[in-house]
Coordinates of C-alpha atoms and ligand atoms in Angstrom, one line a residue:
X10 CA 134.3 109.5 83.0
X11 CA 131.6 106.9 82.6
X12 CA 128.2 107.9 83.6
X13 CA 126.1 105.9 86.1
X14 CA 123.5 103.6 84.4
X15 CA 120.0 104.3 85.5
X16 CA 116.8 102.4 84.5
X17 CA 113.6 104.4 84.3
X18 CA 110.7 102.0 84.8
X19 CA 107.2 103.5 84.0
X20 CA 104.0 102.4 85.6
X21 CA 101.7 105.2 84.4
X22 CA 100.1 107.8 86.7
X23 CA 99.6 111.5 86.3
X24 CA 103.3 112.0 85.2
X25 CA 102.3 109.9 82.1
X26 CA 98.9 111.4 81.4
X27 CA 99.3 113.7 78.4
X28 CA 96.2 112.4 76.5
X29 CA 92.9 114.1 77.0
X30 CA 89.7 112.1 76.6
X31 CA 86.2 113.2 77.5
X32 CA 86.5 115.2 80.7
X33 CA 90.1 114.3 81.8
X34 CA 93.5 112.8 81.1
X35 CA 94.5 109.2 80.9
X36 CA 98.0 107.6 80.9
X37 CA 99.7 107.4 77.5
X38 CA 103.4 108.2 78.0
X39 CA 105.8 105.3 78.7
X40 CA 109.3 105.5 80.0
X41 CA 110.8 106.1 76.6
X42 CA 108.4 109.0 75.9
X43 CA 109.1 110.5 79.3
X44 CA 112.9 110.3 78.9
X45 CA 113.1 111.3 75.2
X46 CA 111.3 114.6 76.1
X47 CA 114.2 115.4 78.5
X48 CA 117.5 115.3 76.7
X49 CA 119.3 116.7 79.8
X50 CA 118.7 113.3 81.5
X51 CA 121.4 111.9 79.3
X52 CA 123.9 114.4 80.8
X53 CA 123.2 112.9 84.2
X54 CA 123.2 109.2 83.5
X55 CA 123.1 106.6 80.8
X56 CA 119.4 105.8 80.7
X57 CA 117.7 102.6 80.0
X58 CA 113.9 102.8 79.6
X59 CA 111.6 100.0 80.8
X60 CA 107.8 100.2 80.3
X61 CA 106.2 98.1 83.0
X62 CA 102.5 99.2 83.3
X63 CA 100.3 102.0 81.9
X64 CA 97.7 102.6 84.6
X65 CA 96.6 105.1 87.2
X66 CA 98.2 103.9 90.4
X67 CA 94.8 102.9 91.8
X68 CA 94.9 100.2 89.1
X69 CA 98.1 98.6 90.4
X70 CA 97.8 95.3 92.3
X71 CA 100.1 93.9 95.0
X72 CA 101.1 91.0 92.7
X73 CA 102.0 93.7 90.1
X74 CA 104.4 95.2 92.6
X75 CA 106.0 91.8 93.5
X76 CA 106.6 91.4 89.8
X77 CA 108.1 94.9 89.7
X78 CA 110.4 94.0 92.6
X79 CA 111.7 91.0 90.6
X80 CA 112.3 93.2 87.5
X81 CA 114.1 95.8 89.6
X82 CA 116.4 93.2 91.2
X83 CA 117.1 91.7 87.8
X84 CA 118.0 95.2 86.4
X85 CA 120.2 96.1 89.4
X86 CA 121.9 92.8 89.3
X87 CA 122.7 92.7 85.6
X88 CA 122.4 96.0 83.9
X89 CA 122.2 99.3 85.9
X90 CA 123.5 101.1 89.0
X91 CA 120.1 102.5 90.1
X92 CA 116.4 102.4 89.3
X93 CA 113.8 105.2 89.0
X94 CA 110.2 104.2 89.1
X95 CA 107.6 106.6 87.7
X96 CA 104.0 106.1 88.8
X97 CA 100.8 107.6 90.1
X98 CA 101.2 109.5 93.4
X99 CA 97.9 108.1 94.9
X100 CA 99.6 105.0 96.1
X101 CA 103.3 105.9 96.3
X102 CA 103.4 105.6 100.1
X103 CA 102.4 102.0 99.8
X104 CA 104.3 101.0 96.6
X105 CA 107.6 102.5 97.8
X106 CA 107.2 100.8 101.2
X107 CA 106.6 97.5 99.6
X108 CA 109.7 97.9 97.4
X109 CA 111.7 99.0 100.5
X110 CA 110.7 95.7 102.2
X111 CA 111.3 93.4 99.3
X112 CA 114.0 94.6 96.9
X113 CA 117.1 92.6 97.6
X114 CA 119.7 94.9 96.1
X115 CA 121.3 97.7 98.1
X116 CA 121.6 99.9 95.0
X117 CA 119.3 103.0 94.9
X118 CA 115.6 102.7 94.1
X119 CA 113.8 106.0 93.7
X120 CA 110.1 106.4 93.1
X121 CA 108.6 109.6 91.6
X122 CA 105.5 110.9 90.0
X123 CA 103.6 114.2 89.3
X124 CA 100.8 116.1 91.0
X125 CA 100.0 118.0 87.8
X126 CA 99.7 116.3 84.5
X127 CA 101.8 117.3 81.4
X128 CA 98.9 119.3 79.9
X129 CA 98.5 121.5 83.0
X130 CA 100.4 124.8 83.5
X131 CA 103.1 124.3 86.1
X132 CA 103.2 120.5 85.6
X133 CA 105.8 119.0 87.8
X134 CA 106.5 115.7 86.2
X135 CA 109.6 116.6 84.2
X136 CA 111.3 118.4 87.2
X137 CA 110.5 115.4 89.4
X138 CA 111.9 113.0 86.9
X139 CA 115.1 115.0 86.6
X140 CA 115.5 115.2 90.4
X141 CA 114.8 111.5 90.8
X142 CA 117.4 110.5 88.2
X143 CA 119.9 112.9 89.9
X144 CA 119.3 111.2 93.2
X145 CA 119.5 107.7 91.7
X146 CA 122.7 108.5 89.7
X147 CA 124.4 110.1 92.8
X148 CA 124.4 106.7 94.5
X149 CA 123.9 108.6 97.8
X150 CA 120.9 106.5 98.8
X151 CA 122.7 103.2 98.3
X152 CA 121.9 101.0 101.3
X153 CA 119.2 103.4 102.6
X154 CA 116.3 101.6 101.0
X155 CA 113.6 102.9 98.7
X156 CA 113.2 106.7 98.6
X157 CA 110.5 108.9 97.1
X158 CA 111.5 112.1 95.3
X159 CA 108.8 114.8 94.9
X160 CA 109.0 118.5 94.7
X161 CA 112.8 118.5 95.2
X162 CA 112.5 116.6 98.5
X163 CA 113.8 113.1 99.2
X164 CA 111.5 111.2 101.5
X165 CA 112.1 107.8 103.0
X166 CA 109.5 105.2 102.1
X167 CA 109.1 104.1 105.7
X168 CA 107.6 107.5 106.6
X169 CA 106.4 109.2 103.4
X170 CA 102.8 110.1 103.1
X171 CA 100.5 111.8 100.5
X172 CA 98.8 114.6 102.4
X173 CA 97.0 116.6 99.8
X174 CA 94.8 115.8 96.7
X175 CA 96.4 118.3 94.3
X176 CA 99.1 120.5 95.8
X177 CA 102.6 119.8 94.3
X178 CA 103.9 119.9 97.9
X179 CA 101.6 117.0 98.8
X180 CA 104.3 114.7 100.3
X181 CA 105.5 114.8 103.9
X182 CA 107.3 112.4 106.3
X183 CA 105.7 113.5 109.5
X184 CA 107.1 113.5 112.2
X185 CA 110.5 113.4 110.6
X186 CA 110.5 115.5 107.4
X187 CA 112.4 114.6 104.3
X188 CA 115.8 112.9 104.6
X189 CA 117.3 115.2 102.0
X190 CA 116.7 117.5 99.1
X191 CA 117.9 118.5 95.6
X192 CA 119.3 122.0 95.0
X193 CA 120.3 122.9 91.4
X194 CA 122.2 119.8 90.4
X195 CA 123.2 118.9 94.0
X196 CA 121.8 116.0 95.9
X197 CA 121.9 116.3 99.7
X198 CA 121.2 113.6 102.3
X199 CA 120.8 115.0 105.8
X200 CA 119.4 112.0 107.6
X201 CA 119.9 108.2 107.5
X202 CA 117.8 105.5 109.0
X203 CA 119.0 104.4 112.5
X204 CA 118.0 100.8 112.0
X205 CA 118.7 98.1 109.4
X206 CA 116.2 97.7 106.6
X207 CA 113.8 94.8 107.2
X208 CA 113.7 92.6 104.2
X209 CA 111.0 90.1 103.4
X210 CA 111.4 87.3 100.8
X211 CA 108.2 86.4 99.0
X212 CA 108.0 83.3 96.8
X213 CA 106.2 84.5 93.7
X214 CA 104.3 81.1 93.6
X215 CA 103.1 81.4 97.2
X216 CA 99.3 81.7 97.6
X217 CA 97.8 85.2 97.3
X218 CA 96.6 86.8 100.6
X219 CA 94.2 89.5 101.3
X220 CA 94.3 92.0 104.2
X221 CA 91.4 94.2 105.2
X222 CA 91.9 97.7 106.5
X223 CA 88.9 98.3 108.9
X224 CA 88.3 101.8 110.2
X225 CA 86.7 102.3 113.6
X226 CA 83.9 104.9 113.2
X227 CA 81.9 106.7 115.8
X228 CA 78.5 105.1 116.2
X229 CA 79.3 102.2 113.9
X230 CA 78.2 98.7 115.0
X231 CA 81.2 97.0 113.5
X232 CA 79.1 94.1 112.2
X233 CA 81.5 93.6 109.3
X234 CA 84.1 92.2 111.7
X235 CA 81.8 89.1 112.3
X236 CA 82.1 88.3 108.6
X237 CA 85.8 88.9 107.9
X238 CA 86.9 85.3 108.1
X239 CA 83.9 84.1 105.9
X240 CA 84.8 86.8 103.3
X241 CA 88.2 85.1 102.8
X242 CA 90.5 87.7 104.4
X243 CA 93.7 86.4 105.8
X244 CA 94.4 89.3 108.2
X245 CA 93.2 92.7 109.3
X246 CA 94.6 96.0 110.1
X247 CA 92.2 97.7 112.6
X248 CA 92.5 101.5 112.1
X249 CA 91.4 102.2 115.6
X250 CA 90.6 105.5 117.3
X251 CA 93.3 107.6 118.9
X252 CA 95.9 105.5 120.7
X253 CA 94.3 102.2 119.8
X254 CA 90.6 102.3 120.9
X255 CA 87.4 100.9 119.7
X256 CA 83.7 100.7 120.7
X257 CA 83.0 97.9 123.3
X258 CA 80.4 96.1 121.2
X259 CA 82.9 94.5 118.9
X260 CA 85.6 93.6 121.3
X261 CA 84.5 90.0 121.7
X262 CA 84.3 89.4 118.0
X263 CA 87.8 91.0 117.5
X264 CA 89.2 88.7 120.2
X265 CA 87.7 85.7 118.3
X266 CA 89.1 86.9 115.1
X267 CA 92.6 87.4 116.6
X268 CA 92.6 83.8 117.6
X269 CA 92.1 82.8 113.9
X270 CA 94.2 85.4 112.0
X271 CA 96.6 88.3 112.7
X272 CA 94.7 91.5 113.7
X273 CA 97.0 94.4 113.7
X274 CA 96.1 97.5 115.8
X275 CA 97.0 100.8 114.2
X276 CA 95.6 104.3 114.6
X277 CA 93.3 106.3 112.4
X278 CA 95.2 109.4 113.5
X279 CA 97.9 108.0 111.2
X280 CA 100.5 109.5 113.4
X281 CA 102.1 108.6 116.7
X282 CA 102.5 105.2 118.4
X283 CA 99.8 102.8 119.6
X284 CA 100.0 103.0 123.4
X285 CA 100.1 99.9 125.5
X286 CA 99.6 100.7 129.2
X287 CA 97.7 104.0 129.5
X288 CA 94.0 103.1 129.2
X289 CA 92.1 100.1 130.6
X290 CA 88.5 100.5 129.6
X291 CA 86.8 97.8 127.5
X292 CA 88.1 98.4 123.9
X293 CA 91.1 100.3 125.1
X294 CA 94.6 99.6 123.7
X295 CA 95.7 97.6 126.7
X296 CA 92.4 95.6 126.6
X297 CA 92.8 94.8 122.9
X298 CA 96.5 93.9 123.2
X299 CA 95.6 91.5 126.0
X300 CA 93.0 89.9 123.7
X301 CA 95.7 89.0 121.1
X302 CA 95.8 92.0 118.8
X303 CA 99.2 92.9 117.5
X304 CA 100.4 96.5 117.9
X305 CA 101.5 98.3 114.7
X306 CA 103.5 100.6 117.0
X307 CA 104.3 103.7 115.0
X308 CA 103.6 102.2 111.5
X309 CA 100.6 103.9 109.9
X310 CA 97.7 101.7 108.8
X311 CA 98.4 101.8 105.1
X312 CA 102.0 100.7 105.6
X313 CA 100.9 98.2 108.3
X314 CA 98.6 96.6 105.7
X315 CA 101.5 96.2 103.2
X316 CA 103.8 94.7 105.9
X317 CA 101.1 92.3 107.0
X318 CA 100.4 91.3 103.4
X319 CA 104.1 90.5 102.8
X320 CA 104.5 88.6 106.0
X321 CA 101.5 86.5 105.2
X322 CA 102.7 85.9 101.6
X323 CA 106.1 84.9 103.1
X324 CA 104.3 82.2 105.2
X325 CA 105.1 83.7 108.6
X326 CA 103.2 82.5 111.7
X327 CA 101.1 84.8 113.9
X328 CA 103.9 84.9 116.5
X329 CA 106.6 85.6 113.8
X330 CA 104.3 88.4 112.5
X331 CA 103.9 89.8 116.0
X332 CA 107.6 89.8 116.5
X333 CA 108.2 91.7 113.3
X334 CA 105.6 94.4 114.2
X335 CA 106.9 94.7 117.7
X336 CA 110.6 94.6 117.2
X337 CA 111.5 94.8 113.5
X338 CA 110.2 98.0 112.1
Ligands
DAS23 N1 96.1 109.7 88.8 C1 96.6 109.5 90.1 C2 97.4 108.2 90.2 O1 97.7 107.6 89.1 C3 97.3 110.6 90.8 C4 98.7 110.9 90.4 O2 99.4 110.2 89.7 O3 99.2 111.9 91.0 O4 97.8 107.8 91.2

């Protein structure tokens, strides 16, 4: 029986950090080194290795990820049945969501990494890579969008979130939980998304855009908001308090800004939906929505920023952007 063909694309991250310098580790293992240390991978799939970047995931840029999207689609169209991306875990919740929104192919895309580097006892990179290749080779996530495999759990990129700085069980998909898991050599999918995957096409030559994530803080004057347009930002995600609330002193400036660029209202609780008709005080969710802000609904601020960036890069108008946030995700 022919084995599925899986490309392992390496970006760096803790999974690749086997080199100690000064007081810590740095990335030095590319896809070929990661795969060659695990001969059992060849029993699961025919593996192609693709080195893409060698950085901590805090060193990735959004244009890097659009270039990665292109490479993934080329691989899936011409050479392989599935792709596994290995990268740093710090930004997996953003990178996997960006891939979920932009990869055109329906074939499996699986992102993984490690919480403990290869020099640390109990390092989890090899187990995560084997699990990710198993999920990719199974084909069970075809048509489901990008998933993240960590610690034998399969998370959907729409919900996955890093919740701990160092624990190997750092990933959760609150309020849903993982969509499946890996047990021995078996891949189980228990949940599937109820809605179609939103797909955004970005022309690589389109002008770069910048989206600010601004957090509402108790006692802050919010004076930065007055300068957002001058600083060259193209949109903002406002990480508001609770159900979508902010201090009254910046409401007028926010309204002015919302007439110039999309201002998306998300919650710094990073859980639950932005309300729309519960509170009416100045700076409440209903006040801000009336003043032209766009509700992120249940999308957390980090993912809302990725979505807004992609929509701006795709040249969408403010009303089209509002429609996607309110009805499409
Ligand atoms: N070094 C961090 C990163 O590259 C953490 C990690 O990979 O777990 O994101």
